[in-house]
Amino acid sequence: MKSSIFLAIALLLSELINAQSAVDFANLSRYKDDNTAILNTKKKVDVVFMGNSITEGWVKTHSAFFSGNNYTGRGISGQTSSQMLLRFQNDVVALKPRLVVINAGTNDIAQNTGIYDPDFTFSNIKAMADIARSNGIKVIIASVLPAAAFPWRKEIANVPQKVDALNSRLREYSNSNKLVFVDYNTAMRDGKGGMREGLSKDGIHPDSAGYSIMEPLIKSAIHKALGKK
């Protein structure tokens, strides 16, 4: 009986490993070599930015902002909070940063990996914050950026309202748990809750002008979280 149970478990594990090899759902391979290089050189990492294409594009557009401040970007285009949570250990905790900036939710609302469930998204972001704190990493939670609609999912309605509801919940959670919350949304939105004109070419992803608004906000938040003046 025991041998058959062990065999079944072994077969299940084999299937899971094969499935992971075939489809890297969380894209664990994206930063694998970069992470290994950091660990091998024992480089000290001050801040990791966990996010999606907004974070990935930020590093590409304003690379000097990251290199000049010893910030490390770990954004992957299209990712939802569940994918970020799956790679959080590899792309954040293993690097042993002093602080992590978590920016998630845009692609959840856009339903990139399934129907949007506000409770599920909030729980994923909270789980990332909990994992970081349990490993002695300070946490900043960033607001979802303003969006009027998603160019690739135009059928999704009430986008600004969904963004605002999630941001309200993240702000309340941050305040209740003495975490720093950085509000990009208020500084970048227009009167209807979308991205202000001149800050993005598609209404979702900031351009250089958009990132220039975000940078002093996050730098001030990082100083606050790390107790700097």
PDB file of C-alpha atoms in Angstrom:
ATOM      1  CA  MET A   1       0.000   0.000   0.000  1.00  0.00           C
ATOM      2  CA  LYS A   2       2.749   2.453   1.019  1.00  0.00           C
ATOM      3  CA  SER A   3       4.756   1.753  -2.111  1.00  0.00           C
ATOM      4  CA  SER A   4       1.754   2.508  -4.326  1.00  0.00           C
ATOM      5  CA  ILE A   5       1.163   5.808  -2.509  1.00  0.00           C
ATOM      6  CA  PHE A   6       4.807   6.799  -2.929  1.00  0.00           C
ATOM      7  CA  LEU A   7       4.643   5.849  -6.593  1.00  0.00           C
ATOM      8  CA  ALA A   8       1.557   7.982  -7.102  1.00  0.00           C
ATOM      9  CA  ILE A   9       3.256  10.949  -5.399  1.00  0.00           C
ATOM     10  CA  ALA A  10       6.378  10.461  -7.503  1.00  0.00           C
ATOM     11  CA  LEU A  11       4.326  10.385 -10.696  1.00  0.00           C
ATOM     12  CA  LEU A  12       2.456  13.528  -9.664  1.00  0.00           C
ATOM     13  CA  LEU A  13       5.703  15.357  -8.902  1.00  0.00           C
ATOM     14  CA  SER A  14       7.111  14.239 -12.229  1.00  0.00           C
ATOM     15  CA  GLU A  15       4.060  15.601 -14.031  1.00  0.00           C
ATOM     16  CA  LEU A  16       4.332  18.910 -12.186  1.00  0.00           C
ATOM     17  CA  ILE A  17       8.022  19.245 -13.037  1.00  0.00           C
ATOM     18  CA  ASN A  18       7.349  18.434 -16.683  1.00  0.00           C
ATOM     19  CA  ALA A  19       4.500  20.939 -16.770  1.00  0.00           C
ATOM     20  CA  GLN A  20       6.709  23.605 -15.229  1.00  0.00           C
ATOM     21  CA  SER A  21       9.379  22.890 -17.830  1.00  0.00           C
ATOM     22  CA  ALA A  22       6.856  23.166 -20.638  1.00  0.00           C
ATOM     23  CA  VAL A  23       5.093  26.307 -19.412  1.00  0.00           C
ATOM     24  CA  ASP A  24       6.904  28.721 -17.131  1.00  0.00           C
ATOM     25  CA  PHE A  25       3.700  30.414 -15.936  1.00  0.00           C
ATOM     26  CA  ALA A  26       5.479  32.873 -13.633  1.00  0.00           C
ATOM     27  CA  ASN A  27       8.420  33.374 -16.033  1.00  0.00           C
ATOM     28  CA  LEU A  28      10.917  32.309 -13.381  1.00  0.00           C
ATOM     29  CA  SER A  29      13.574  32.147 -16.069  1.00  0.00           C
ATOM     30  CA  ARG A  30      13.321  35.864 -16.917  1.00  0.00           C
ATOM     31  CA  TYR A  31      15.712  37.078 -14.201  1.00  0.00           C
ATOM     32  CA  LYS A  32      17.349  33.784 -13.266  1.00  0.00           C
ATOM     33  CA  ASP A  33      20.774  34.671 -14.682  1.00  0.00           C
ATOM     34  CA  ASP A  34      20.659  38.229 -13.312  1.00  0.00           C
ATOM     35  CA  ASN A  35      19.757  36.952  -9.862  1.00  0.00           C
ATOM     36  CA  THR A  36      22.535  34.377  -9.963  1.00  0.00           C
ATOM     37  CA  ALA A  37      25.050  37.058 -10.941  1.00  0.00           C
ATOM     38  CA  ILE A  38      23.998  39.240  -8.002  1.00  0.00           C
ATOM     39  CA  LEU A  39      24.242  36.342  -5.573  1.00  0.00           C
ATOM     40  CA  ASN A  40      27.609  35.194  -6.927  1.00  0.00           C
ATOM     41  CA  THR A  41      29.148  38.648  -6.583  1.00  0.00           C
ATOM     42  CA  LYS A  42      27.468  39.128  -3.189  1.00  0.00           C
ATOM     43  CA  LYS A  43      26.300  42.540  -4.337  1.00  0.00           C
ATOM     44  CA  LYS A  44      24.237  44.426  -1.772  1.00  0.00           C
ATOM     45  CA  VAL A  45      20.778  45.273  -3.090  1.00  0.00           C
ATOM     46  CA  ASP A  46      19.002  48.221  -1.509  1.00  0.00           C
ATOM     47  CA  VAL A  47      15.601  48.153  -3.226  1.00  0.00           C
ATOM     48  CA  VAL A  48      13.827  45.718  -5.546  1.00  0.00           C
ATOM     49  CA  PHE A  49      10.907  46.944  -7.662  1.00  0.00           C
ATOM     50  CA  MET A  50       8.458  44.067  -8.204  1.00  0.00           C
ATOM     51  CA  GLY A  51       5.960  44.720 -10.969  1.00  0.00           C
ATOM     52  CA  ASN A  52       4.727  44.339 -14.511  1.00  0.00           C
ATOM     53  CA  SER A  53       5.474  46.160 -17.788  1.00  0.00           C
ATOM     54  CA  ILE A  54       5.206  49.526 -16.044  1.00  0.00           C
ATOM     55  CA  THR A  55       8.193  48.572 -13.896  1.00  0.00           C
ATOM     56  CA  GLU A  56      10.012  46.837 -16.745  1.00  0.00           C
ATOM     57  CA  GLY A  57       9.547  49.872 -18.990  1.00  0.00           C
ATOM     58  CA  TRP A  58      10.729  52.184 -16.222  1.00  0.00           C
ATOM     59  CA  VAL A  59      14.094  50.422 -16.041  1.00  0.00           C
ATOM     60  CA  LYS A  60      14.471  50.599 -19.826  1.00  0.00           C
ATOM     61  CA  THR A  61      13.377  54.241 -20.108  1.00  0.00           C
ATOM     62  CA  HIS A  62      15.215  55.668 -17.082  1.00  0.00           C
ATOM     63  CA  SER A  63      17.957  53.138 -16.390  1.00  0.00           C
ATOM     64  CA  ALA A  64      20.129  55.753 -14.666  1.00  0.00           C
ATOM     65  CA  PHE A  65      17.457  56.238 -11.999  1.00  0.00           C
ATOM     66  CA  PHE A  66      17.865  52.591 -11.026  1.00  0.00           C
ATOM     67  CA  SER A  67      21.614  52.205 -11.355  1.00  0.00           C
ATOM     68  CA  GLY A  68      22.300  55.559  -9.696  1.00  0.00           C
ATOM     69  CA  ASN A  69      20.243  54.690  -6.622  1.00  0.00           C
ATOM     70  CA  ASN A  70      21.136  50.980  -6.354  1.00  0.00           C
ATOM     71  CA  TYR A  71      17.576  49.998  -7.278  1.00  0.00           C
ATOM     72  CA  THR A  72      16.913  46.667  -8.982  1.00  0.00           C
ATOM     73  CA  GLY A  73      13.969  46.204 -11.359  1.00  0.00           C
ATOM     74  CA  ARG A  74      12.047  42.954 -11.463  1.00  0.00           C
ATOM     75  CA  GLY A  75       9.143  43.836 -13.733  1.00  0.00           C
ATOM     76  CA  ILE A  76       7.711  41.451 -16.322  1.00  0.00           C
ATOM     77  CA  SER A  77       5.334  42.626 -19.023  1.00  0.00           C
ATOM     78  CA  GLY A  78       1.769  41.380 -18.768  1.00  0.00           C
ATOM     79  CA  GLN A  79       2.070  39.805 -15.340  1.00  0.00           C
ATOM     80  CA  THR A  80      -0.692  39.637 -12.772  1.00  0.00           C
ATOM     81  CA  SER A  81      -0.328  39.530  -8.990  1.00  0.00           C
ATOM     82  CA  SER A  82      -0.523  35.720  -8.904  1.00  0.00           C
ATOM     83  CA  GLN A  83       2.479  35.405 -11.219  1.00  0.00           C
ATOM     84  CA  MET A  84       4.442  37.936  -9.174  1.00  0.00           C
ATOM     85  CA  LEU A  85       3.661  36.039  -5.993  1.00  0.00           C
ATOM     86  CA  LEU A  86       5.000  32.807  -7.523  1.00  0.00           C
ATOM     87  CA  ARG A  87       8.351  34.408  -8.365  1.00  0.00           C
ATOM     88  CA  PHE A  88       8.603  36.600  -5.265  1.00  0.00           C
ATOM     89  CA  GLN A  89      11.003  34.245  -3.491  1.00  0.00           C
ATOM     90  CA  ASN A  90      13.408  34.067  -6.437  1.00  0.00           C
ATOM     91  CA  ASP A  91      13.224  37.674  -7.617  1.00  0.00           C
ATOM     92  CA  VAL A  92      12.980  39.465  -4.259  1.00  0.00           C
ATOM     93  CA  VAL A  93      13.624  37.450  -1.105  1.00  0.00           C
ATOM     94  CA  ALA A  94      16.695  35.626  -2.432  1.00  0.00           C
ATOM     95  CA  LEU A  95      18.372  38.956  -3.214  1.00  0.00           C
ATOM     96  CA  LYS A  96      18.019  40.080   0.422  1.00  0.00           C
ATOM     97  CA  PRO A  97      17.159  43.709  -0.312  1.00  0.00           C
ATOM     98  CA  ARG A  98      16.510  46.257   2.394  1.00  0.00           C
ATOM     99  CA  LEU A  99      13.156  47.111   0.825  1.00  0.00           C
ATOM    100  CA  VAL A 100      10.730  46.005  -1.877  1.00  0.00           C
ATOM    101  CA  VAL A 101       8.314  48.177  -3.853  1.00  0.00           C
ATOM    102  CA  ILE A 102       5.266  46.153  -4.896  1.00  0.00           C
ATOM    103  CA  ASN A 103       3.263  47.483  -7.852  1.00  0.00           C
ATOM    104  CA  ALA A 104       0.590  45.034  -8.951  1.00  0.00           C
ATOM    105  CA  GLY A 105      -3.030  45.011 -10.047  1.00  0.00           C
ATOM    106  CA  THR A 106      -3.192  46.623 -13.493  1.00  0.00           C
ATOM    107  CA  ASN A 107      -3.121  43.330 -15.387  1.00  0.00           C
ATOM    108  CA  ASP A 108      -5.410  41.642 -12.862  1.00  0.00           C
ATOM    109  CA  ILE A 109      -8.102  44.209 -13.662  1.00  0.00           C
ATOM    110  CA  ALA A 110      -7.308  43.713 -17.363  1.00  0.00           C
ATOM    111  CA  GLN A 111      -7.999  39.980 -16.845  1.00  0.00           C
ATOM    112  CA  ASN A 112      -4.681  38.878 -18.342  1.00  0.00           C
ATOM    113  CA  THR A 113      -4.817  35.513 -16.559  1.00  0.00           C
ATOM    114  CA  GLY A 114      -8.527  35.157 -15.834  1.00  0.00           C
ATOM    115  CA  ILE A 115     -11.591  36.879 -14.437  1.00  0.00           C
ATOM    116  CA  TYR A 116     -10.740  39.738 -12.098  1.00  0.00           C
ATOM    117  CA  ASP A 117     -11.428  38.938  -8.453  1.00  0.00           C
ATOM    118  CA  PRO A 118     -10.598  41.937  -6.213  1.00  0.00           C
ATOM    119  CA  ASP A 119     -10.270  39.739  -3.119  1.00  0.00           C
ATOM    120  CA  PHE A 120      -7.837  37.380  -4.871  1.00  0.00           C
ATOM    121  CA  THR A 121      -5.687  40.250  -6.152  1.00  0.00           C
ATOM    122  CA  PHE A 122      -5.624  41.951  -2.765  1.00  0.00           C
ATOM    123  CA  SER A 123      -4.691  38.657  -1.073  1.00  0.00           C
ATOM    124  CA  ASN A 124      -1.803  38.133  -3.497  1.00  0.00           C
ATOM    125  CA  ILE A 125      -0.398  41.600  -2.826  1.00  0.00           C
ATOM    126  CA  LYS A 126      -0.859  41.136   0.916  1.00  0.00           C
ATOM    127  CA  ALA A 127       0.905  37.749   0.701  1.00  0.00           C
ATOM    128  CA  MET A 128       3.912  39.345  -1.008  1.00  0.00           C
ATOM    129  CA  ALA A 129       4.058  41.992   1.712  1.00  0.00           C
ATOM    130  CA  ASP A 130       3.789  39.329   4.430  1.00  0.00           C
ATOM    131  CA  ILE A 131       6.582  37.244   2.871  1.00  0.00           C
ATOM    132  CA  ALA A 132       8.839  40.280   2.632  1.00  0.00           C
ATOM    133  CA  ARG A 133       8.242  41.358   6.220  1.00  0.00           C
ATOM    134  CA  SER A 134       8.791  37.832   7.549  1.00  0.00           C
ATOM    135  CA  ASN A 135      12.208  37.952   5.878  1.00  0.00           C
ATOM    136  CA  GLY A 136      13.156  41.312   7.349  1.00  0.00           C
ATOM    137  CA  ILE A 137      12.470  43.251   4.143  1.00  0.00           C
ATOM    138  CA  LYS A 138      10.683  46.579   4.424  1.00  0.00           C
ATOM    139  CA  VAL A 139       7.671  47.084   2.151  1.00  0.00           C
ATOM    140  CA  ILE A 140       6.244  49.894   0.048  1.00  0.00           C
ATOM    141  CA  ILE A 141       2.943  49.225  -1.670  1.00  0.00           C
ATOM    142  CA  ALA A 142       2.377  51.311  -4.788  1.00  0.00           C
ATOM    143  CA  SER A 143      -0.962  52.377  -6.155  1.00  0.00           C
ATOM    144  CA  VAL A 144      -2.236  51.070  -9.457  1.00  0.00           C
ATOM    145  CA  LEU A 145      -1.690  53.763 -12.070  1.00  0.00           C
ATOM    146  CA  PRO A 146      -4.708  55.529 -13.584  1.00  0.00           C
ATOM    147  CA  ALA A 147      -6.375  53.874 -16.566  1.00  0.00           C
ATOM    148  CA  ALA A 148      -9.541  54.732 -18.465  1.00  0.00           C
ATOM    149  CA  ALA A 149      -9.554  51.526 -20.527  1.00  0.00           C
ATOM    150  CA  PHE A 150      -7.221  48.755 -21.666  1.00  0.00           C
ATOM    151  CA  PRO A 151      -6.294  48.924 -25.376  1.00  0.00           C
ATOM    152  CA  TRP A 152      -5.943  45.131 -25.522  1.00  0.00           C
ATOM    153  CA  ARG A 153      -9.183  44.455 -23.573  1.00  0.00           C
ATOM    154  CA  LYS A 154     -11.576  47.200 -24.629  1.00  0.00           C
ATOM    155  CA  GLU A 155     -14.615  45.213 -23.488  1.00  0.00           C
ATOM    156  CA  ILE A 156     -13.714  45.627 -19.795  1.00  0.00           C
ATOM    157  CA  ALA A 157     -15.942  48.315 -18.304  1.00  0.00           C
ATOM    158  CA  ASN A 158     -15.631  50.658 -15.313  1.00  0.00           C
ATOM    159  CA  VAL A 159     -11.843  50.474 -15.275  1.00  0.00           C
ATOM    160  CA  PRO A 160     -11.233  53.699 -13.281  1.00  0.00           C
ATOM    161  CA  GLN A 161     -13.726  52.593 -10.646  1.00  0.00           C
ATOM    162  CA  LYS A 162     -12.035  49.198 -10.287  1.00  0.00           C
ATOM    163  CA  VAL A 163      -8.615  50.831 -10.042  1.00  0.00           C
ATOM    164  CA  ASP A 164      -9.847  53.289  -7.411  1.00  0.00           C
ATOM    165  CA  ALA A 165     -11.478  50.529  -5.349  1.00  0.00           C
ATOM    166  CA  LEU A 166      -8.294  48.448  -5.294  1.00  0.00           C
ATOM    167  CA  ASN A 167      -6.152  51.483  -4.475  1.00  0.00           C
ATOM    168  CA  SER A 168      -8.444  52.426  -1.603  1.00  0.00           C
ATOM    169  CA  ARG A 169      -8.098  48.939  -0.180  1.00  0.00           C
ATOM    170  CA  LEU A 170      -4.306  48.925  -0.582  1.00  0.00           C
ATOM    171  CA  ARG A 171      -4.002  52.308   1.084  1.00  0.00           C
ATOM    172  CA  GLU A 172      -6.150  51.194   4.016  1.00  0.00           C
ATOM    173  CA  TYR A 173      -4.135  47.983   4.400  1.00  0.00           C
ATOM    174  CA  SER A 174      -0.859  49.904   4.295  1.00  0.00           C
ATOM    175  CA  ASN A 175      -2.016  52.398   6.891  1.00  0.00           C
ATOM    176  CA  SER A 176      -3.341  49.670   9.182  1.00  0.00           C
ATOM    177  CA  ASN A 177      -0.050  47.777   9.018  1.00  0.00           C
ATOM    178  CA  LYS A 178       2.266  50.795   9.203  1.00  0.00           C
ATOM    179  CA  LEU A 179       3.536  50.290   5.650  1.00  0.00           C
ATOM    180  CA  VAL A 180       4.388  53.129   3.302  1.00  0.00           C
ATOM    181  CA  PHE A 181       1.882  53.590   0.487  1.00  0.00           C
ATOM    182  CA  VAL A 182       3.020  55.566  -2.567  1.00  0.00           C
ATOM    183  CA  ASP A 183       0.223  57.194  -4.550  1.00  0.00           C
ATOM    184  CA  TYR A 184       1.194  57.551  -8.200  1.00  0.00           C
ATOM    185  CA  ASN A 185      -2.451  57.601  -9.243  1.00  0.00           C
ATOM    186  CA  THR A 186      -3.497  60.978  -7.849  1.00  0.00           C
ATOM    187  CA  ALA A 187      -0.504  62.738  -9.393  1.00  0.00           C
ATOM    188  CA  MET A 188      -1.076  61.220 -12.841  1.00  0.00           C
ATOM    189  CA  ARG A 189      -4.843  61.044 -13.357  1.00  0.00           C
ATOM    190  CA  ASP A 190      -7.195  63.258 -15.296  1.00  0.00           C
ATOM    191  CA  GLY A 191     -10.696  64.325 -14.261  1.00  0.00           C
ATOM    192  CA  LYS A 192     -12.217  61.014 -15.379  1.00  0.00           C
ATOM    193  CA  GLY A 193      -9.718  58.743 -13.647  1.00  0.00           C
ATOM    194  CA  GLY A 194      -7.653  57.943 -16.719  1.00  0.00           C
ATOM    195  CA  MET A 195      -4.002  58.737 -17.355  1.00  0.00           C
ATOM    196  CA  ARG A 196      -3.414  62.456 -17.846  1.00  0.00           C
ATOM    197  CA  GLU A 197      -2.579  63.430 -21.415  1.00  0.00           C
ATOM    198  CA  GLY A 198       1.121  63.783 -22.128  1.00  0.00           C
ATOM    199  CA  LEU A 199       2.198  61.076 -19.666  1.00  0.00           C
ATOM    200  CA  SER A 200       1.573  57.976 -21.781  1.00  0.00           C
ATOM    201  CA  LYS A 201       1.170  56.999 -25.415  1.00  0.00           C
ATOM    202  CA  ASP A 202      -1.455  54.325 -24.768  1.00  0.00           C
ATOM    203  CA  GLY A 203      -3.078  55.506 -21.533  1.00  0.00           C
ATOM    204  CA  ILE A 204      -1.523  52.655 -19.533  1.00  0.00           C
ATOM    205  CA  HIS A 205       2.266  52.702 -19.778  1.00  0.00           C
ATOM    206  CA  PRO A 206       4.035  55.885 -18.698  1.00  0.00           C
ATOM    207  CA  ASP A 207       6.458  57.574 -21.065  1.00  0.00           C
ATOM    208  CA  SER A 208       9.512  59.507 -19.900  1.00  0.00           C
ATOM    209  CA  ALA A 209       7.337  62.358 -18.606  1.00  0.00           C
ATOM    210  CA  GLY A 210       5.205  59.917 -16.642  1.00  0.00           C
ATOM    211  CA  TYR A 211       8.183  58.261 -15.008  1.00  0.00           C
ATOM    212  CA  SER A 212       9.572  61.702 -14.150  1.00  0.00           C
ATOM    213  CA  ILE A 213       6.464  62.264 -12.009  1.00  0.00           C
ATOM    214  CA  MET A 214       6.775  58.867 -10.348  1.00  0.00           C
ATOM    215  CA  GLU A 215      10.450  59.116  -9.448  1.00  0.00           C
ATOM    216  CA  PRO A 216      10.400  61.815  -6.764  1.00  0.00           C
ATOM    217  CA  LEU A 217       7.310  60.189  -5.242  1.00  0.00           C
ATOM    218  CA  ILE A 218       8.927  56.789  -4.875  1.00  0.00           C
ATOM    219  CA  LYS A 219      12.280  58.188  -3.811  1.00  0.00           C
ATOM    220  CA  SER A 220      10.597  60.136  -1.016  1.00  0.00           C
ATOM    221  CA  ALA A 221       8.638  57.015  -0.020  1.00  0.00           C
ATOM    222  CA  ILE A 222      11.822  54.913   0.058  1.00  0.00           C
ATOM    223  CA  HIS A 223      13.576  57.460   2.259  1.00  0.00           C
ATOM    224  CA  LYS A 224      10.587  57.437   4.593  1.00  0.00           C
ATOM    225  CA  ALA A 225      10.462  53.646   4.759  1.00  0.00           C
ATOM    226  CA  LEU A 226      14.195  53.373   5.410  1.00  0.00           C
ATOM    227  CA  GLY A 227      14.185  56.179   7.950  1.00  0.00           C
ATOM    228  CA  LYS A 228      16.308  58.524   5.867  1.00  0.00           C
ATOM    229  CA  LYS A 229      15.937  62.311   5.907  1.00  0.00           C
TER     230      LYS A 229
END
